[in-house]
mmCIF file of C-alpha atoms in Angstrom:
data_model
loop_
_atom_site.group_PDB
_atom_site.id
_atom_site.type_symbol
_atom_site.label_atom_id
_atom_site.label_comp_id
_atom_site.label_asym_id
_atom_site.label_seq_id
_atom_site.Cartn_x
_atom_site.Cartn_y
_atom_site.Cartn_z
ATOM 1 C CA UNK A 15 12.658 -19.985 24.078
ATOM 2 C CA UNK A 16 15.629 -22.227 23.230
ATOM 3 C CA UNK A 17 15.106 -21.953 19.472
ATOM 4 C CA UNK A 18 14.599 -18.186 19.658
ATOM 5 C CA UNK A 19 17.750 -17.877 21.776
ATOM 6 C CA UNK A 20 19.643 -19.925 19.206
ATOM 7 C CA UNK A 21 18.446 -17.609 16.421
ATOM 8 C CA UNK A 22 19.976 -14.713 18.348
ATOM 9 C CA UNK A 23 23.333 -16.502 18.502
ATOM 10 C CA UNK A 24 23.657 -17.497 14.838
ATOM 11 C CA UNK A 25 25.960 -15.058 13.051
ATOM 12 C CA UNK A 26 23.867 -14.596 9.907
ATOM 13 C CA UNK A 27 20.501 -14.359 11.603
ATOM 14 C CA UNK A 28 21.307 -12.504 14.836
ATOM 15 C CA UNK A 29 21.177 -9.001 13.396
ATOM 16 C CA UNK A 30 18.045 -9.749 11.386
ATOM 17 C CA UNK A 31 16.199 -11.269 14.364
ATOM 18 C CA UNK A 32 17.125 -8.379 16.646
ATOM 19 C CA UNK A 33 16.127 -5.706 14.144
ATOM 20 C CA UNK A 34 12.898 -7.531 13.411
ATOM 21 C CA UNK A 35 12.106 -7.532 17.137
ATOM 22 C CA UNK A 36 12.983 -3.822 17.443
ATOM 23 C CA UNK A 37 10.746 -3.098 14.475
ATOM 24 C CA UNK A 38 7.844 -5.084 15.948
ATOM 25 C CA UNK A 39 8.335 -3.453 19.338
ATOM 26 C CA UNK A 40 8.465 0.072 17.904
ATOM 27 C CA UNK A 41 5.568 -0.387 15.472
ATOM 28 C CA UNK A 42 3.232 -1.981 18.013
ATOM 29 C CA UNK A 43 4.008 0.493 20.787
ATOM 30 C CA UNK A 44 3.711 3.404 18.345
ATOM 31 C CA UNK A 45 0.264 2.248 17.250
ATOM 32 C CA UNK A 46 -0.908 1.823 20.833
ATOM 33 C CA UNK A 47 0.500 5.147 22.082
ATOM 34 C CA UNK A 48 -0.911 7.029 19.086
ATOM 35 C CA UNK A 49 -4.257 5.342 19.756
ATOM 36 C CA UNK A 50 -4.395 6.810 23.260
ATOM 37 C CA UNK A 51 -3.424 3.697 25.247
ATOM 38 C CA UNK A 52 -1.382 4.525 28.376
ATOM 39 C CA UNK A 53 2.321 3.725 28.041
ATOM 40 C CA UNK A 54 2.371 0.985 30.693
ATOM 41 C CA UNK A 55 -0.604 -0.856 29.197
ATOM 42 C CA UNK A 56 0.885 -0.456 25.747
ATOM 43 C CA UNK A 57 4.231 -1.812 26.920
ATOM 44 C CA UNK A 58 2.624 -4.891 28.450
ATOM 45 C CA UNK A 59 0.762 -5.646 25.226
ATOM 46 C CA UNK A 60 3.805 -4.880 23.079
ATOM 47 C CA UNK A 61 6.213 -7.041 25.059
ATOM 48 C CA UNK A 62 3.738 -9.944 25.047
ATOM 49 C CA UNK A 63 3.259 -9.638 21.292
ATOM 50 C CA UNK A 64 6.923 -10.024 20.315
ATOM 51 C CA UNK A 65 7.426 -13.127 18.185
ATOM 52 C CA UNK A 66 10.909 -13.913 19.498
ATOM 53 C CA UNK A 67 10.430 -15.141 23.068
ATOM 54 C CA UNK A 68 14.044 -14.438 24.023
ATOM 55 C CA UNK A 69 13.605 -10.795 23.005
ATOM 56 C CA UNK A 70 10.307 -10.853 24.897
ATOM 57 C CA UNK A 71 12.186 -11.959 28.017
ATOM 58 C CA UNK A 72 14.761 -9.190 27.561
ATOM 59 C CA UNK A 73 12.156 -6.453 27.044
ATOM 60 C CA UNK A 74 10.135 -7.563 30.097
ATOM 61 C CA UNK A 75 12.729 -5.797 32.269
ATOM 62 C CA UNK A 76 11.397 -2.442 31.082
ATOM 63 C CA UNK A 77 8.020 -2.692 32.830
ATOM 64 C CA UNK A 78 9.262 -3.030 36.457
ATOM 65 C CA UNK A 79 11.855 -0.304 35.849
ATOM 66 C CA UNK A 80 9.181 2.163 34.729
ATOM 67 C CA UNK A 81 6.897 1.135 37.587
ATOM 68 C CA UNK A 82 9.717 1.945 40.000
ATOM 69 C CA UNK A 83 9.927 5.490 38.616
ATOM 70 C CA UNK A 84 12.425 5.398 35.746
ATOM 71 C CA UNK A 85 11.675 7.095 32.463
ATOM 72 C CA UNK A 86 10.954 4.925 29.438
ATOM 73 C CA UNK A 87 14.286 5.780 27.802
ATOM 74 C CA UNK A 88 16.223 5.029 30.998
ATOM 75 C CA UNK A 89 14.433 1.691 31.389
ATOM 76 C CA UNK A 90 15.116 0.914 27.728
ATOM 77 C CA UNK A 91 18.788 1.747 28.223
ATOM 78 C CA UNK A 92 18.987 -0.893 30.963
ATOM 79 C CA UNK A 93 18.121 -3.611 28.422
ATOM 80 C CA UNK A 94 21.523 -4.756 27.225
ATOM 81 C CA UNK A 95 20.589 -5.606 23.639
ATOM 82 C CA UNK A 96 18.839 -2.325 22.771
ATOM 83 C CA UNK A 97 20.909 -0.057 20.495
ATOM 84 C CA UNK A 98 21.886 3.372 21.787
ATOM 85 C CA UNK A 99 20.244 5.045 18.801
ATOM 86 C CA UNK A 100 16.894 3.541 19.801
ATOM 87 C CA UNK A 101 17.319 4.823 23.365
ATOM 88 C CA UNK A 102 18.186 8.320 22.124
ATOM 89 C CA UNK A 103 15.216 8.457 19.743
ATOM 90 C CA UNK A 104 12.856 7.314 22.503
ATOM 91 C CA UNK A 105 14.347 9.954 24.813
ATOM 92 C CA UNK A 106 13.766 12.672 22.220
ATOM 93 C CA UNK A 107 10.213 11.378 21.712
ATOM 94 C CA UNK A 108 9.540 11.523 25.445
ATOM 95 C CA UNK A 109 10.938 15.021 25.801
ATOM 96 C CA UNK A 110 9.078 16.396 22.780
ATOM 97 C CA UNK A 111 5.785 14.635 23.506
ATOM 98 C CA UNK A 112 5.963 12.886 20.121
ATOM 99 C CA UNK A 113 6.816 9.385 21.355
ATOM 100 C CA UNK A 114 4.359 7.669 19.010
ATOM 101 C CA UNK A 115 5.708 9.411 15.915
ATOM 102 C CA UNK A 116 9.324 8.767 16.913
ATOM 103 C CA UNK A 117 8.588 5.083 17.503
ATOM 104 C CA UNK A 118 6.856 4.895 14.124
ATOM 105 C CA UNK A 119 9.865 6.370 12.302
ATOM 106 C CA UNK A 120 12.124 4.040 14.269
ATOM 107 C CA UNK A 121 10.068 1.030 13.210
ATOM 108 C CA UNK A 122 10.260 2.101 9.565
ATOM 109 C CA UNK A 123 14.045 2.360 9.817
ATOM 110 C CA UNK A 124 14.341 -1.114 11.346
ATOM 111 C CA UNK A 125 11.979 -2.575 8.735
ATOM 112 C CA UNK A 126 14.186 -1.096 6.020
ATOM 113 C CA UNK A 127 17.252 -2.622 7.682
ATOM 114 C CA UNK A 128 15.546 -6.037 7.856
ATOM 115 C CA UNK A 129 14.637 -5.754 4.178
ATOM 116 C CA UNK A 130 18.254 -4.965 3.297
ATOM 117 C CA UNK A 131 19.561 -7.889 5.353
ATOM 118 C CA UNK A 132 17.005 -10.235 3.793
ATOM 119 C CA UNK A 133 18.001 -9.108 0.296
ATOM 120 C CA UNK A 134 21.671 -9.643 1.116
ATOM 121 C CA UNK A 135 21.051 -13.128 2.527
ATOM 122 C CA UNK A 136 18.958 -14.041 -0.498
ATOM 123 C CA UNK A 137 21.678 -12.831 -2.847
ATOM 124 C CA UNK A 138 24.225 -14.940 -0.938
ATOM 125 C CA UNK A 139 22.079 -18.085 -0.924
ATOM 126 C CA UNK A 140 20.965 -17.991 -4.589
ATOM 127 C CA UNK A 141 24.290 -19.159 -6.123
ATOM 128 C CA UNK A 142 24.581 -21.976 -3.596
ATOM 129 C CA UNK A 143 21.049 -23.167 -4.365
ATOM 130 C CA UNK A 144 21.730 -22.929 -8.102
ATOM 131 C CA UNK A 145 24.828 -25.141 -7.769
ATOM 132 C CA UNK A 146 22.939 -27.585 -5.566
ATOM 133 C CA UNK A 147 20.086 -27.919 -8.078
ATOM 134 C CA UNK A 148 22.531 -28.215 -10.993
ATOM 135 C CA UNK A 149 24.479 -30.931 -9.153
ATOM 136 C CA UNK A 150 21.287 -32.845 -8.354
ATOM 137 C CA UNK A 151 20.102 -32.701 -11.968
ATOM 138 C CA UNK A 152 23.566 -33.759 -13.179
ATOM 139 C CA UNK A 153 23.583 -36.721 -10.780
ATOM 140 C CA UNK A 154 20.111 -37.770 -11.959
ATOM 141 C CA UNK A 155 21.195 -37.583 -15.617
ATOM 142 C CA UNK A 156 24.269 -39.687 -14.930
ATOM 143 C CA UNK A 157 22.172 -42.204 -12.964
ATOM 144 C CA UNK A 158 19.683 -42.454 -15.836
ATOM 145 C CA UNK A 159 22.212 -42.606 -18.683
ATOM 146 C CA UNK A 160 24.820 -44.877 -17.055
ATOM 147 C CA UNK A 161 22.767 -48.086 -17.456
ATOM 148 C CA UNK A 162 21.953 -47.212 -21.072
ATOM 149 C CA UNK A 163 25.605 -46.492 -21.897
ATOM 150 C CA UNK A 164 26.881 -49.603 -20.131
ATOM 151 C CA UNK A 165 24.273 -51.751 -21.963
ATOM 152 C CA UNK A 166 25.325 -50.193 -25.276
ATOM 153 C CA UNK A 167 28.984 -50.947 -24.582
ATOM 154 C CA UNK A 168 28.154 -54.584 -23.754
ATOM 155 C CA UNK A 169 26.389 -55.033 -27.134
ATOM 156 C CA UNK A 170 29.654 -54.503 -29.079
#
Protein backbone atom coordinates (compact mmCIF):
# COMPACT_ATOMS: atom_id res chain seq x y z
CA UNK A 1 0.00 0.00 0.00
CA UNK A 2 2.85 2.39 0.85
CA UNK A 3 4.77 1.67 -2.36
CA UNK A 4 1.62 1.95 -4.48
CA UNK A 5 0.77 5.24 -2.77
CA UNK A 6 4.27 6.49 -3.48
CA UNK A 7 3.88 5.59 -7.17
CA UNK A 8 0.80 7.81 -7.25
CA UNK A 9 2.78 10.74 -5.84
CA UNK A 10 5.80 10.60 -8.16
CA UNK A 11 5.43 13.21 -10.90
CA UNK A 12 6.52 11.04 -13.83
CA UNK A 13 4.64 7.92 -12.83
CA UNK A 14 1.44 9.31 -11.29
CA UNK A 15 -0.46 9.79 -14.54
CA UNK A 16 0.68 6.44 -15.91
CA UNK A 17 -0.28 4.54 -12.74
CA UNK A 18 -3.70 6.19 -12.57
CA UNK A 19 -4.50 5.58 -16.23
CA UNK A 20 -3.30 2.00 -15.94
CA UNK A 21 -5.67 1.49 -13.01
CA UNK A 22 -8.56 3.12 -14.91
CA UNK A 23 -7.82 0.87 -17.87
CA UNK A 24 -7.74 -2.26 -15.69
CA UNK A 25 -10.93 -1.21 -13.92
CA UNK A 26 -12.79 -0.48 -17.15
CA UNK A 27 -11.58 -3.57 -19.02
CA UNK A 28 -12.32 -5.99 -16.19
CA UNK A 29 -15.74 -4.54 -15.39
CA UNK A 30 -16.61 -4.41 -19.09
CA UNK A 31 -15.76 -8.09 -19.51
CA UNK A 32 -17.80 -9.07 -16.46
CA UNK A 33 -20.84 -6.93 -17.35
CA UNK A 34 -20.81 -8.14 -20.96
CA UNK A 35 -20.58 -11.71 -19.64
CA UNK A 36 -23.84 -11.30 -17.71
CA UNK A 37 -22.40 -10.84 -14.20
CA UNK A 38 -24.48 -8.46 -12.06
CA UNK A 39 -22.91 -5.02 -11.61
CA UNK A 40 -22.34 -5.34 -7.85
CA UNK A 41 -20.63 -8.73 -8.15
CA UNK A 42 -18.59 -7.43 -11.05
CA UNK A 43 -17.55 -4.36 -9.09
CA UNK A 44 -16.39 -6.44 -6.13
CA UNK A 45 -14.26 -8.64 -8.39
CA UNK A 46 -12.96 -5.66 -10.37
CA UNK A 47 -11.97 -3.61 -7.34
CA UNK A 48 -10.21 -6.61 -5.78
CA UNK A 49 -8.31 -7.28 -9.00
CA UNK A 50 -6.68 -3.85 -9.32
CA UNK A 51 -2.90 -4.14 -9.14
CA UNK A 52 -2.36 -0.80 -7.40
CA UNK A 53 -3.62 -1.27 -3.84
CA UNK A 54 -4.00 2.47 -3.25
CA UNK A 55 -6.32 2.71 -6.27
CA UNK A 56 -8.07 -0.39 -4.93
CA UNK A 57 -8.68 1.44 -1.65
CA UNK A 58 -10.04 4.48 -3.49
CA UNK A 59 -12.39 2.46 -5.71
CA UNK A 60 -13.75 0.47 -2.73
CA UNK A 61 -15.89 3.52 -1.88
CA UNK A 62 -18.07 2.81 -4.91
CA UNK A 63 -19.60 -0.42 -3.58
CA UNK A 64 -21.24 0.98 -0.39
CA UNK A 65 -22.47 4.02 -2.33
CA UNK A 66 -24.27 1.83 -4.87
CA UNK A 67 -25.63 -0.41 -2.12
CA UNK A 68 -27.12 2.68 -0.48
CA UNK A 69 -29.02 3.51 -3.69
CA UNK A 70 -26.73 5.73 -5.77
CA UNK A 71 -26.25 5.11 -9.46
CA UNK A 72 -22.91 3.75 -10.64
CA UNK A 73 -21.92 7.06 -12.24
CA UNK A 74 -22.85 9.03 -9.11
CA UNK A 75 -20.85 6.63 -6.92
CA UNK A 76 -17.93 6.88 -9.35
CA UNK A 77 -18.12 10.67 -9.21
CA UNK A 78 -17.65 10.53 -5.43
CA UNK A 79 -14.21 8.95 -5.91
CA UNK A 80 -11.91 11.96 -5.96
CA UNK A 81 -9.31 10.62 -8.39
CA UNK A 82 -11.70 9.52 -11.15
CA UNK A 83 -11.69 11.84 -14.19
CA UNK A 84 -14.93 13.57 -15.13
CA UNK A 85 -14.79 12.10 -18.62
CA UNK A 86 -14.90 8.59 -17.15
CA UNK A 87 -17.92 9.52 -15.03
CA UNK A 88 -19.73 10.99 -18.04
CA UNK A 89 -19.03 7.94 -20.23
CA UNK A 90 -20.26 5.60 -17.49
CA UNK A 91 -23.38 7.75 -17.11
CA UNK A 92 -24.07 7.55 -20.85
CA UNK A 93 -23.49 3.79 -20.71
CA UNK A 94 -25.96 3.42 -17.85
CA UNK A 95 -28.61 5.52 -19.56
CA UNK A 96 -28.26 3.77 -22.92
CA UNK A 97 -27.99 0.25 -21.50
CA UNK A 98 -24.58 -0.17 -23.16
CA UNK A 99 -22.42 0.04 -20.04
CA UNK A 100 -20.19 -2.87 -21.06
CA UNK A 101 -19.43 -1.42 -24.48
CA UNK A 102 -18.79 2.05 -23.06
CA UNK A 103 -16.42 0.63 -20.45
CA UNK A 104 -14.62 -1.34 -23.16
CA UNK A 105 -14.07 1.77 -25.30
CA UNK A 106 -12.97 3.64 -22.19
CA UNK A 107 -10.42 0.95 -21.38
CA UNK A 108 -9.04 1.10 -24.92
CA UNK A 109 -8.62 4.87 -24.63
CA UNK A 110 -6.77 4.56 -21.32
CA UNK A 111 -4.56 1.78 -22.69
CA UNK A 112 -3.65 4.04 -25.60
CA UNK A 113 -2.83 6.84 -23.17
CA UNK A 114 -0.62 4.50 -21.11
CA UNK A 115 1.16 3.41 -24.28
CA UNK A 116 1.81 7.04 -25.22
CA UNK A 117 3.13 7.87 -21.75
CA UNK A 118 5.36 4.79 -21.77
CA UNK A 119 6.76 5.74 -25.17
CA UNK A 120 7.44 9.28 -23.96
CA UNK A 121 9.19 8.07 -20.80
CA UNK A 122 11.27 5.62 -22.81
CA UNK A 123 12.28 8.36 -25.24
CA UNK A 124 13.30 10.56 -22.29
CA UNK A 125 15.30 7.82 -20.55
CA UNK A 126 17.18 6.50 -23.61
CA UNK A 127 19.68 9.40 -23.93
CA UNK A 128 20.43 9.29 -20.21
CA UNK A 129 21.09 5.55 -20.34
CA UNK A 130 23.27 6.00 -23.44
CA UNK A 131 25.42 8.60 -21.65
CA UNK A 132 25.63 6.42 -18.55
CA UNK A 133 26.80 3.39 -20.56
CA UNK A 134 29.26 5.51 -22.55
CA UNK A 135 30.68 6.99 -19.34
CA UNK A 136 31.04 3.54 -17.77
CA UNK A 137 32.83 2.16 -20.83
CA UNK A 138 35.08 5.24 -20.94
CA UNK A 139 35.97 4.83 -17.25
CA UNK A 140 36.77 1.14 -17.80
CA UNK A 141 39.02 1.98 -20.77
CA UNK A 142 40.88 4.61 -18.77
CA UNK A 143 41.24 2.19 -15.83
CA UNK A 144 42.64 -0.49 -18.15
CA UNK A 145 44.96 1.74 -20.17
CA UNK A 146 46.29 3.95 -17.35
CA UNK A 147 48.61 1.27 -15.89
CA UNK A 148 49.91 0.39 -19.36
CA UNK A 149 50.59 4.05 -20.22
CA UNK A 150 52.22 4.79 -16.87
CA UNK A 151 54.44 1.68 -17.23
CA UNK A 152 55.42 2.79 -20.74
CA UNK A 153 56.34 6.26 -19.49
CA UNK A 154 58.50 4.77 -16.72
CA UNK A 155 60.50 2.72 -19.28
CA UNK A 156 61.91 5.88 -20.94
